Coordinates of C-alpha atoms in Angstrom, one line a residue:
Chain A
X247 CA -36.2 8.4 -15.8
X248 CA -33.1 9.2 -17.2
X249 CA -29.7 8.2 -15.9
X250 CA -27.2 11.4 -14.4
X251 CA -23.2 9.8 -13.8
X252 CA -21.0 11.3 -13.3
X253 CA -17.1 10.0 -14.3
X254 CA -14.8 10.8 -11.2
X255 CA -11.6 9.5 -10.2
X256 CA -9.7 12.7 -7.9
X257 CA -6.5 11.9 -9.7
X258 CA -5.6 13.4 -12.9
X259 CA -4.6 11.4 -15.6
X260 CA -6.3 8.2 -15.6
X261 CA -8.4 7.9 -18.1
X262 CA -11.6 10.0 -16.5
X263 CA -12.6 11.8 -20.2
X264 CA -11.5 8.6 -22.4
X265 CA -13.8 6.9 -20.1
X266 CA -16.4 9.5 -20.9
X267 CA -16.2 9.7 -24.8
X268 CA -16.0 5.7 -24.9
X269 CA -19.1 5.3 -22.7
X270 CA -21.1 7.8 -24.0
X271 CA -20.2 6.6 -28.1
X272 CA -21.1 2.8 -26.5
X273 CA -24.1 3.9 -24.9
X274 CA -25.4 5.9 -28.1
X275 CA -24.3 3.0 -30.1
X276 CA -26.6 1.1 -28.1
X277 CA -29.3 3.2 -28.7
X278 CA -29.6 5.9 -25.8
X279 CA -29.8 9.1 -26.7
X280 CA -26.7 10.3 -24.5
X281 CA -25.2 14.1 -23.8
X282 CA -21.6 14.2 -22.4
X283 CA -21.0 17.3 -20.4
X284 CA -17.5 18.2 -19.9
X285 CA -17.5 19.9 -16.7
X286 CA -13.7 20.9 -16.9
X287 CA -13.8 24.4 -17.6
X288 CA -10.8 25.9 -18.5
X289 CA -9.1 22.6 -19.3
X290 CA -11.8 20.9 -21.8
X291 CA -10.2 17.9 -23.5
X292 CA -13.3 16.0 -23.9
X293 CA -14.3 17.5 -27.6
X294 CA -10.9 16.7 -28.4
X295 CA -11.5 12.8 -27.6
X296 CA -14.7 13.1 -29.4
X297 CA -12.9 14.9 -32.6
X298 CA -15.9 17.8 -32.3
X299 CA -13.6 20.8 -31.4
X300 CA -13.9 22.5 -35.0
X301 CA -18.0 22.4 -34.6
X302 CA -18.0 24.1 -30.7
X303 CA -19.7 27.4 -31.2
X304 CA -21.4 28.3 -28.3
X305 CA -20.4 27.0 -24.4
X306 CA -22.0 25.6 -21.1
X307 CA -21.2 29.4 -19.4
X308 CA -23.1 30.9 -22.8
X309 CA -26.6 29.0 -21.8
X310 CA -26.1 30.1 -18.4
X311 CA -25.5 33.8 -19.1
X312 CA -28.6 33.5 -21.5
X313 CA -26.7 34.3 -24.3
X314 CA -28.0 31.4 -26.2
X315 CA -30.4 28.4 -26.4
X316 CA -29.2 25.0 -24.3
X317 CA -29.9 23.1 -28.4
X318 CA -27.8 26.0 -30.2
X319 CA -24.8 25.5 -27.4
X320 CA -25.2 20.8 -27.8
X321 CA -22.8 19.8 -30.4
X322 CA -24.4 16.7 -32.3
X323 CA -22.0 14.2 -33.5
X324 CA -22.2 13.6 -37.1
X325 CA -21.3 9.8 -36.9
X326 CA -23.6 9.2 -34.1
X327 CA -26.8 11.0 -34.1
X328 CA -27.5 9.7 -30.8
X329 CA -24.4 11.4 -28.7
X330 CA -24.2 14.9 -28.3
X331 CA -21.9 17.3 -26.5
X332 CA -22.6 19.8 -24.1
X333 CA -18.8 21.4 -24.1
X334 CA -17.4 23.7 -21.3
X335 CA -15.7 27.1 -21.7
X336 CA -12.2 27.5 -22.2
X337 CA -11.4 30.6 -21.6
X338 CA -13.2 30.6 -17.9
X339 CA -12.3 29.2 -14.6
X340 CA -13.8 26.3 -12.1
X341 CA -15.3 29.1 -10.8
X342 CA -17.4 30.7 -13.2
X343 CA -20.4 27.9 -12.5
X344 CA -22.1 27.1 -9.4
X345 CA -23.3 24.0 -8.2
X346 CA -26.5 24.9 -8.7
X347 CA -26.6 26.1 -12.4
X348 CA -24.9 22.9 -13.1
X349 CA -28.2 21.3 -11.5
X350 CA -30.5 23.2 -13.7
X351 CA -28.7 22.3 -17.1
X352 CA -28.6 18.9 -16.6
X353 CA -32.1 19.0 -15.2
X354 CA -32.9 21.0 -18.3
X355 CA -31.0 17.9 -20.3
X356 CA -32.7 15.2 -19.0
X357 CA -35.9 16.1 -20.5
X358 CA -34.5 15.0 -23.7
X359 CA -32.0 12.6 -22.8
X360 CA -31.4 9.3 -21.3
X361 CA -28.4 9.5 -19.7
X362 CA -26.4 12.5 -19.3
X363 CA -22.7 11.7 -18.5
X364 CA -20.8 13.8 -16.6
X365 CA -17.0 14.3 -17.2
X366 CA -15.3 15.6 -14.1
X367 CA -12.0 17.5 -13.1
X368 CA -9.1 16.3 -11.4
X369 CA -9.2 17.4 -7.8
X370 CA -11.8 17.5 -5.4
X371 CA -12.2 21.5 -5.3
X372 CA -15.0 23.5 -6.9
X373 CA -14.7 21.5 -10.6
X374 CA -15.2 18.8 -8.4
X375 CA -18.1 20.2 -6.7
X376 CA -20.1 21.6 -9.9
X377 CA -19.3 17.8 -11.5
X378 CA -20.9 16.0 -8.8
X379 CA -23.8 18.2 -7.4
X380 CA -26.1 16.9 -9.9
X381 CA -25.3 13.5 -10.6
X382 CA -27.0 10.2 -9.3
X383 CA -24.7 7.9 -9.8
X384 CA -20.7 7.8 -10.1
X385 CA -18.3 5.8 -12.3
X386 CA -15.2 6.0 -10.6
X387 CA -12.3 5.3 -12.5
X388 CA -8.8 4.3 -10.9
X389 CA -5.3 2.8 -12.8
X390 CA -3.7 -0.1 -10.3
X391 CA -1.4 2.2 -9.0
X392 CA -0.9 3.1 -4.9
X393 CA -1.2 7.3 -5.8
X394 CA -4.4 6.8 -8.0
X395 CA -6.2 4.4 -5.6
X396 CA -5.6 6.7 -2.6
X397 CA -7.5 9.4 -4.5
X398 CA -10.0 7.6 -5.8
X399 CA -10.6 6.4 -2.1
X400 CA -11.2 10.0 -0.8
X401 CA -13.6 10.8 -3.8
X402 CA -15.7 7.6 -3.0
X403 CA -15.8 8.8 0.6
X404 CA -16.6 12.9 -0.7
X405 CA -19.5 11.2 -3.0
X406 CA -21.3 9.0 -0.1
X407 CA -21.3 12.4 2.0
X408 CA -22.5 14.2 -1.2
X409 CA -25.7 11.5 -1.1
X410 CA -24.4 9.9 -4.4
X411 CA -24.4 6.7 -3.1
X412 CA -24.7 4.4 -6.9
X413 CA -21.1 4.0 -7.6
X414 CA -19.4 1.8 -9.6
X415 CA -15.7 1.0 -10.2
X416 CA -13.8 1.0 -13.5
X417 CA -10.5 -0.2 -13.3
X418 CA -8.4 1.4 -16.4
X419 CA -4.9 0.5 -17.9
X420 CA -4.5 -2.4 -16.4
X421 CA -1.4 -4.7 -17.1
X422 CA -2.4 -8.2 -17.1
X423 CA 1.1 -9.2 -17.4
X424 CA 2.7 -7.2 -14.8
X425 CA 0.1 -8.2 -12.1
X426 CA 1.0 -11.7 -13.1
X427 CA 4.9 -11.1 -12.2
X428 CA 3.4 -9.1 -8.8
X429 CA 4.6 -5.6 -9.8
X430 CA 1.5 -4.0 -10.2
X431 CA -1.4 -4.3 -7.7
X432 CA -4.7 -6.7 -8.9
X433 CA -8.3 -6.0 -9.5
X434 CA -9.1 -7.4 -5.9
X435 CA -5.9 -5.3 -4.5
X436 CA -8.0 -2.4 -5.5
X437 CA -11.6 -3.7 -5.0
X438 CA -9.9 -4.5 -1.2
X439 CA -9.3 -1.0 -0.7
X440 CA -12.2 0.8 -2.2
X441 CA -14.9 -1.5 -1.7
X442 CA -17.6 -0.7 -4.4
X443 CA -19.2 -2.5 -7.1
X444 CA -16.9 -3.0 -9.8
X445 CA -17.5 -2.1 -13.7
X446 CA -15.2 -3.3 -15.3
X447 CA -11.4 -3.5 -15.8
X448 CA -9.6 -2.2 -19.2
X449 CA -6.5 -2.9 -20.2
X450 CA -4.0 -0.9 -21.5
X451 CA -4.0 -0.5 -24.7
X452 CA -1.8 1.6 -27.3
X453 CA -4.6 1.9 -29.6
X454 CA -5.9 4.3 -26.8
X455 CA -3.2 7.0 -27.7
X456 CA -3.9 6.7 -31.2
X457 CA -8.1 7.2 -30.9
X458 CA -7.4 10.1 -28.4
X459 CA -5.3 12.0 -31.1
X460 CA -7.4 11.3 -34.0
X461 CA -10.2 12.5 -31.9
X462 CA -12.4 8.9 -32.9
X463 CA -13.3 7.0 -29.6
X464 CA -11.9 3.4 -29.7
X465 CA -15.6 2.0 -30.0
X466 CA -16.3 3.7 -33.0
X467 CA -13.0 2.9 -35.0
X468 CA -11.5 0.6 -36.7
X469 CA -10.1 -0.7 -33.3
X470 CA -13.7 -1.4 -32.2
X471 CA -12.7 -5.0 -32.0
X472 CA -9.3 -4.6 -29.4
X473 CA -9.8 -5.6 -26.1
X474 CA -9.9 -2.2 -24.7
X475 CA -12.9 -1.4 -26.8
X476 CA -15.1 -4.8 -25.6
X477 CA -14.2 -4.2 -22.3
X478 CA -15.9 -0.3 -22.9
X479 CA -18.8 -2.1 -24.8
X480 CA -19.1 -4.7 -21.6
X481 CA -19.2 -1.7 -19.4
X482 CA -21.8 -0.3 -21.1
X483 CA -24.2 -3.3 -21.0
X484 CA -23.5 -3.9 -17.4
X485 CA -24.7 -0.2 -16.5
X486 CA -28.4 -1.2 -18.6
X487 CA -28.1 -4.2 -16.3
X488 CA -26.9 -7.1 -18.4
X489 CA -24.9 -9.9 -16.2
X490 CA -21.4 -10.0 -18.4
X491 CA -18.8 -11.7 -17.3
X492 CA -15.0 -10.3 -17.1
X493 CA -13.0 -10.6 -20.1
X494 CA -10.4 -13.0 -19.6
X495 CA -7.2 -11.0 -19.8
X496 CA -4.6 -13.1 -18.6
X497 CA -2.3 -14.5 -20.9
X498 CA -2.5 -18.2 -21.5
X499 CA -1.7 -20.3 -18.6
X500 CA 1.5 -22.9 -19.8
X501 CA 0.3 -26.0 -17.9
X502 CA -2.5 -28.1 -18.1
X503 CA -2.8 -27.9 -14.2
X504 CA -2.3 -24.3 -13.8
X505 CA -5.8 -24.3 -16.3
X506 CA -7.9 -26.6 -14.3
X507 CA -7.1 -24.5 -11.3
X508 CA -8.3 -21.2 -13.2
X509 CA -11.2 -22.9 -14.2
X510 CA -13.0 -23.8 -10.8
X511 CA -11.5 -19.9 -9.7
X512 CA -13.6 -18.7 -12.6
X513 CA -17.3 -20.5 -11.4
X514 CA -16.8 -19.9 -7.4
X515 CA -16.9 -16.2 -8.4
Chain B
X239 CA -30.0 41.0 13.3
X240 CA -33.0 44.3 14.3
X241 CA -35.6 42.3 15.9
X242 CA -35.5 40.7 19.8
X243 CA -39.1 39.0 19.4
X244 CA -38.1 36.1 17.7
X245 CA -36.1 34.9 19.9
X246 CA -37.5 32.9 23.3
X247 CA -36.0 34.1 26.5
X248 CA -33.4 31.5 27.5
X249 CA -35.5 29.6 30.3
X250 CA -33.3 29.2 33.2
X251 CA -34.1 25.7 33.5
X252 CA -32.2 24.6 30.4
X253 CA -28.7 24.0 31.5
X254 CA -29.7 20.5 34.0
X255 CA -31.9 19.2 31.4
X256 CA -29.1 18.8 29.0
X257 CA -25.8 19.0 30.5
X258 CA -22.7 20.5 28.5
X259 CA -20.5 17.4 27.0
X260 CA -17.3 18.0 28.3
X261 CA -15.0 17.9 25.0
X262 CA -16.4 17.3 21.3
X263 CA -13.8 17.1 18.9
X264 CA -16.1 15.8 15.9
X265 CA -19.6 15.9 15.5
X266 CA -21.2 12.8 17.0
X267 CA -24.4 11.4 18.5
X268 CA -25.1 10.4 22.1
X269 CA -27.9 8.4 23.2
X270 CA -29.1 9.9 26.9
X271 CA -32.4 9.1 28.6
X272 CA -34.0 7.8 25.5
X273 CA -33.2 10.8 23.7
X274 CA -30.5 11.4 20.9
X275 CA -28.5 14.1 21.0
X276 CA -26.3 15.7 17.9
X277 CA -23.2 17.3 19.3
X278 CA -21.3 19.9 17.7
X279 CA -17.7 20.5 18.1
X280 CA -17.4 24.4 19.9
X281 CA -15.7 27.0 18.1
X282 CA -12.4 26.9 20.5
X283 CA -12.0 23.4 20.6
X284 CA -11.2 23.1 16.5
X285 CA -8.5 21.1 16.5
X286 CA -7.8 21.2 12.9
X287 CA -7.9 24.7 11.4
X288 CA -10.5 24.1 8.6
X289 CA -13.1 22.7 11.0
X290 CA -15.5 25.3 9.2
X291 CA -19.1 23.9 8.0
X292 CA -17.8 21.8 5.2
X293 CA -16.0 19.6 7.5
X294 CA -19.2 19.6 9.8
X295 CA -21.6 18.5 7.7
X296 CA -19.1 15.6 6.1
X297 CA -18.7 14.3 9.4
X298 CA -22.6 14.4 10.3
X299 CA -23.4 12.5 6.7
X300 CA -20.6 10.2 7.9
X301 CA -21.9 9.8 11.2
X302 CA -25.6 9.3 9.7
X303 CA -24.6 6.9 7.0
X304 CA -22.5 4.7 10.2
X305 CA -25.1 4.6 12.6
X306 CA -28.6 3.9 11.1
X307 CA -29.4 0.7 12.9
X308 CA -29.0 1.6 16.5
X309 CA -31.8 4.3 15.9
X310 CA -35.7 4.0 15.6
X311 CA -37.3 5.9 13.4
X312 CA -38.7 9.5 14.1
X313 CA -36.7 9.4 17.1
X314 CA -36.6 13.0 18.4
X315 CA -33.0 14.5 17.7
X316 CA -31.5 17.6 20.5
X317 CA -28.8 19.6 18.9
X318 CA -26.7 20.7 21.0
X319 CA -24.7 23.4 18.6
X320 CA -23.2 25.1 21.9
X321 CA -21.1 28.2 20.8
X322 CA -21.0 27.2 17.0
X323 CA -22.2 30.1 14.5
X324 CA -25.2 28.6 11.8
X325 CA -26.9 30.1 9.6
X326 CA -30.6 29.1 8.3
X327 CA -29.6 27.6 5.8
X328 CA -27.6 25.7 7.5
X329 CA -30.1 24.4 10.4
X330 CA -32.3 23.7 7.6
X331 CA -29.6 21.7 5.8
X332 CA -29.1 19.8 9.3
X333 CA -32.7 19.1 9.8
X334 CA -33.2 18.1 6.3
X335 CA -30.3 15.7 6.8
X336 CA -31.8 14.7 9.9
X337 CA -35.4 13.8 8.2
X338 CA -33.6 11.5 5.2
X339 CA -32.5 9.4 8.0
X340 CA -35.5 9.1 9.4
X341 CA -34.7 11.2 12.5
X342 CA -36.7 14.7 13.6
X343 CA -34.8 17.5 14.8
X344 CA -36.9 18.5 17.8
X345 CA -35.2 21.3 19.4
X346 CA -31.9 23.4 19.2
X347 CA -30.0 24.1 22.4
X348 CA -27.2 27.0 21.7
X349 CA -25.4 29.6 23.6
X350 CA -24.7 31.9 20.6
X351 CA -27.1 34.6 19.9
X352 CA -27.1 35.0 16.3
X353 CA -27.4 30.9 16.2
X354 CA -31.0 31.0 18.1
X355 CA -32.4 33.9 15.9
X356 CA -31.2 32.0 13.1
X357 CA -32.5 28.9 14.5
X358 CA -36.1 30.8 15.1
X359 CA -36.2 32.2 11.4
X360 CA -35.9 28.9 10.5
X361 CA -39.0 27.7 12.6
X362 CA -37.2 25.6 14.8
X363 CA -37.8 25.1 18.7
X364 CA -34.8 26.9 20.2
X365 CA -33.0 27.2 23.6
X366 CA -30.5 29.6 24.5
X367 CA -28.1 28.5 27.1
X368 CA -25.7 30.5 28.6
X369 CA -22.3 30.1 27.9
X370 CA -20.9 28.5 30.8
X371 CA -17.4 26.8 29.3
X372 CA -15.7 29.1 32.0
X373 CA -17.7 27.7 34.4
X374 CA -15.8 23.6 33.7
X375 CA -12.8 24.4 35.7
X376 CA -10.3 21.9 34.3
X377 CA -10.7 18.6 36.3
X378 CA -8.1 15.9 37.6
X379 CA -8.9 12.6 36.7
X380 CA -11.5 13.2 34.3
X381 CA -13.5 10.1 33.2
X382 CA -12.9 9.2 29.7
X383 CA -15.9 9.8 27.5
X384 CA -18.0 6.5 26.1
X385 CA -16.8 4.5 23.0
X386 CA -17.6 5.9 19.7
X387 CA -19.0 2.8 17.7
X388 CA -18.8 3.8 13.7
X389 CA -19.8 1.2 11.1
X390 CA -18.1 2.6 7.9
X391 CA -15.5 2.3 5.9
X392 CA -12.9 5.0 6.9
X393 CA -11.8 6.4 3.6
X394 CA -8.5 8.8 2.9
X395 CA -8.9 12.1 3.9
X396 CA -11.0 11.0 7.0
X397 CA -9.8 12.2 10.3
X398 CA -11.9 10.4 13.8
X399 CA -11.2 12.3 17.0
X400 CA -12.6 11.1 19.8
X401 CA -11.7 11.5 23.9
X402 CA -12.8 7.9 24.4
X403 CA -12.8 4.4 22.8
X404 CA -13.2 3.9 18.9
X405 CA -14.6 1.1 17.5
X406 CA -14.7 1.0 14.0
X407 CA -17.0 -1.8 12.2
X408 CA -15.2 -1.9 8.4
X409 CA -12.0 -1.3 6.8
X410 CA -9.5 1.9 8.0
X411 CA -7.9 3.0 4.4
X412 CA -4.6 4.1 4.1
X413 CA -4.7 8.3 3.9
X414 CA -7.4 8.7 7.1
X415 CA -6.2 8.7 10.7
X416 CA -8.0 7.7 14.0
X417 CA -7.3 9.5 17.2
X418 CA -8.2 8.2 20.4
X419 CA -7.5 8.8 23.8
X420 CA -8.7 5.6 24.6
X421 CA -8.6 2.4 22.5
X422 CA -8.9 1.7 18.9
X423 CA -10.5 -1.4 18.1
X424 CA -10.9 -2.5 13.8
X425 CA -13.4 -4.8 12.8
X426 CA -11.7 -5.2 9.6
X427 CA -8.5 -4.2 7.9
X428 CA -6.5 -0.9 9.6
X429 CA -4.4 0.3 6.8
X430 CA -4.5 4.2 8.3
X431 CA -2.7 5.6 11.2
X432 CA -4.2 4.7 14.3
X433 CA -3.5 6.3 17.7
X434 CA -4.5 5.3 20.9
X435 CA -4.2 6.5 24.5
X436 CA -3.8 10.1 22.5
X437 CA -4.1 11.8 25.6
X438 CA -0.8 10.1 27.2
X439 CA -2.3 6.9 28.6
X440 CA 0.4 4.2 27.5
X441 CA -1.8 1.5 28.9
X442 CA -4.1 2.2 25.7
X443 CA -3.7 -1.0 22.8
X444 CA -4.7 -1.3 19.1
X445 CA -6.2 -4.3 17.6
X446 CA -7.4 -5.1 14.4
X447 CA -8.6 -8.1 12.4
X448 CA -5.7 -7.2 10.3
X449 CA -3.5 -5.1 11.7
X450 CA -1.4 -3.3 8.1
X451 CA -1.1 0.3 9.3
X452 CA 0.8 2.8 7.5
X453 CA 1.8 3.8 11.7
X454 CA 0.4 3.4 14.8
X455 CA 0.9 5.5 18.3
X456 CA 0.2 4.8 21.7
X457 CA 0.9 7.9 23.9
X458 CA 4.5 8.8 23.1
X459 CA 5.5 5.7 21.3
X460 CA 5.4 5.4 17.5
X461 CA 6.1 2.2 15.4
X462 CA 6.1 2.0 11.6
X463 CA 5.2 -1.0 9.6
X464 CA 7.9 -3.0 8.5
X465 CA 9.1 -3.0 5.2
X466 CA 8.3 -6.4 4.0
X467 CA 4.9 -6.9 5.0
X468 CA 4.4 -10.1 6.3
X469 CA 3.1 -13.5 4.2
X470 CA -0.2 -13.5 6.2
X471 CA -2.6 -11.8 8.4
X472 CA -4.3 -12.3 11.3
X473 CA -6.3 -10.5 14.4
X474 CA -3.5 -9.0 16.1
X475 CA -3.0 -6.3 19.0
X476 CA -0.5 -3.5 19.9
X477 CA 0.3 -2.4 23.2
X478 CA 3.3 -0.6 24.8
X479 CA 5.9 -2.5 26.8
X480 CA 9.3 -1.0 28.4
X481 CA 10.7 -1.7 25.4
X482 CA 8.6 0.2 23.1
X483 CA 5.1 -1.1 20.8
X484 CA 4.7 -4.4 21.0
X485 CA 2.9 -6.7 18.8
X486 CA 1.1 -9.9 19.2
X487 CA -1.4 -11.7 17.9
X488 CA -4.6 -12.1 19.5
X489 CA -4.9 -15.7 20.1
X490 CA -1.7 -14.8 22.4
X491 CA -2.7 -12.0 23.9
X492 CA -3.6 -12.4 27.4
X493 CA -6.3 -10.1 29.4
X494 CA -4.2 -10.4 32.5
X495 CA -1.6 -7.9 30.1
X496 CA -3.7 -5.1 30.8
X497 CA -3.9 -5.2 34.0
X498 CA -0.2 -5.1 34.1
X499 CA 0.8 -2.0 36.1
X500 CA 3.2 1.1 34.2
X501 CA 6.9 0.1 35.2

């Protein structure tokens, strides 16, 4: 049975499609065989992330209008023979799908995939809609920040009315050392508000920029051994059901006491 | 619609067997006489302008999700879909609904035409009532309807209306807003807007286990939440005084308060 999630957060700008492209490179990595659909039509970005723009030919809207094939329009990724890209049309609208053709090409992937991952628009409208209609589970990413949480609070509520009730939270670009000083809300800030099954947290991370614009997801790189990139790779074993504990990303405690109170925190949880 | 036969001649009968609720804002379930009834809001009484059936059918998964343990299963479900326009497709999306959560949708009671045909397309059971909303001449001192009990997390975006109590069992998130004209009582963390006593009863209170709203009213009274949030949390409870909301925690508050007459 293969795996449909879809990556959600309702706010723009957070990290939704670098989610997607790390993920789904982890996950092929790994040994899945993985399609990413971008589901943003008319704002695609996700080929860009995965550096396959030159190599798009046809689109999602093409298979649906029959023009071509579902395998002509899948964009196999040269480094990775086990991720390929199902891209969406740029020159369309949200509206030019329906929920239901969405249904019917990610049925149609599944016979040939294990998990299909589902990169969704900002916004809870019909992009929204199309994203989530077919999915089975939800990966919903949120930064620590009061704007991003509120929206990824509504989509949680839209997707338990939507009977996707599998969710899991990612927590992206957080500042370890910020949270330390109390100017930036915590993990369990977050978790306290949402109150679903968390992921995993990444930290921000330059490097991120830099993969984005070269178009090579941080797994893949050279930076595959940064922080931001285990946390992806930890994320990715958690969601086959591996038990991996947190990276530790707080900076160094200074006192000897201030360690030996971190260390019985760390086993209660 | 060309054809009369399908639908069943409203029995005359129908209106005491199921009495009309007085006032639905939201959809919501009713237990009565061992039966469960699904209420739909009427068409007139849409309180917020996009009450169409996207708003519907969130609140009836909502209300499905919150409520699965006070029911048995295949317990027999009465809509009562009074004046609301639905389509087949929509009944079946209803009944469907319904069946996931291990509930049968026995029979539909409505007063709109095009509803019962739809309804008898569909292969439902279906009653027409008339329509007698003009017949409820507007009451003094109507009793306040029964406590709404929901065990969910209210989530951003989330409006509960209700012309009772609300009891919510779970956390109210800041972004979602609970309206009562009686009560509202949080299990959990309110971080929303809360209003009680919505219908101008400033004997109404608020309590919470942690009481962090982004505002709460009590009939024509409004506080905000201070700006440094205090160091630490406990069950607390708002009520009005002379003076404005008051708030206290709950180890303090004394029953005899609410018996204290208006001044």
């Amino acid at each position: 049975m293969s795996r449909i999630i879809v990556v959600t957060s309702g706010k723009g700008g957070v990290g939704k499609t670098t989610t997607t492209a790390n993920l789904g490179m982890a996950l092929a990595q790994r040994g899945h065989k993985v399609a990413v659909i971008d589901a943003d039509f008319g704002l695609r970005n996700l080929d860009l992330l995965l550096g396959l723009e030159n190599r798009i030919v046809y689109t999602a809207v093409e298979v649906l209008a029959g023009e071509c094939r579902l395998d002509q329009a899948l964009v196999r990724d040269k480094r990775q023979p086990n991720l390929a890209l199902l891209p969406a049309a740029q020159n369309r609208t949200k509206d030019a799908v329906t929920p239901d053709q969405m249904k019917k090409l990610v049925g149609a992937l599944t016979k040939a995939f294990h998990f299909v991952l589902i990169d969704c628009p900002a916004g809870i409208e019909m992009g929204f809609q199309n994203a989530i209609t077919p999915a089975r589970e939800a990966i919903v990413v949120t930064t620590p920040e009061v704007a991003a949480v509120r929206d990824a609070d509504r989509v949680v509520g839209l997707l338990e009315a939507n009977d996707v009730k599998r969710m899991y939270l990612v927590i992206n670009r957080l500042k370890p050392a910020m949270v330390e000083q109390d100017m930036m809300m915590s993990v369990k800030d977050v978790q306290d508000i949402l109150a679903i099954p968390l992921l995993g947290v990444v930290p921000d991370d330059e490097r991120v920029v830099v993969s984005t614009n070269r178009g090579e997801p941080l797994v893949l790189g050279a930076d595959s051994t940064s922080l931001a990139a285990t946390a992806f790779g930890n994320i990715v074993r958690r969601l086959e059901g591996e038990k991996v504990p947190f990276l530790d990303l707080n900076p160094p405690p200074e006192d000897f006491f201030s360690r030996i109170r971190r260390f019985f925190q760390g086993r209660k949880s | 619609m060309n054809s009369d036969s399908s639908v069943p001649n409203p029995p005359s009968s129908v209106a005491q067997t199921i009495p009309e609720p007085t006032s639905v804002p939201q959809v919501r379930f009713k237990g009565e006489g061992g039966r469960l009834l699904l209420l739909l809001p009427s068409e007139n009484e849409i309180t917020t302008p996009a009450t169409a059936w996207a708003d519907l059918w969130q609140q009836l998964k909502q209300r499905l999700n919150g409520g699965d343990r006070f029911w048995q299963p295949n317990t027999a479900v009465y809509l009562i879909a009074r004046d609301r326009l639905l389509d087949t497709r929509q009944l079946q999306a209803i009944s469907e609904a319904l069946t996931e959560a291990k509930l049968n949708l026995k029979r539909v009671y409505t007063s709109r035409r095009q509803t019962a045909v739809a309804a008898a397309t569909g292969g439902f059971s279906v009653e027409q009532q008339s329509p007698i909303a003009h017949l409820n001449p507007e009451t003094v001192g109507q009793a306040i309807a029964e406590p709404l009990y929901i065990e969910t997390t209210v989530r951003s975006g989330v409006e509960i209306r209700h012309p009772g109590t609300v009891i919510v069992l779970g956390d109210v998130n800041p972004g979602s807003s609970i309206v009562a004209d009686g009560d509202v009582l949080v299990w959990g963390a309110l971080r929303g807007v809360a209003q009680a006593g919505a219908s101008g009863n400033s004997r109404c209170i608020i309590m919470a286990l942690r009481l962090d709203p982004t505002q709460i009213r009590i009939a024509d009274f409004v506080a905000r939440a201070p700006e440094t949030p205090p160091q630490q949390y406990y069950p607390e409870v708002a009520y009005v005084t002379p003076d404005g909301i008051r708030i206290i925690s709950t180890a303090d508050f004394s029953k005899d308060r609410l018996e204290l007459p208006e001044s």
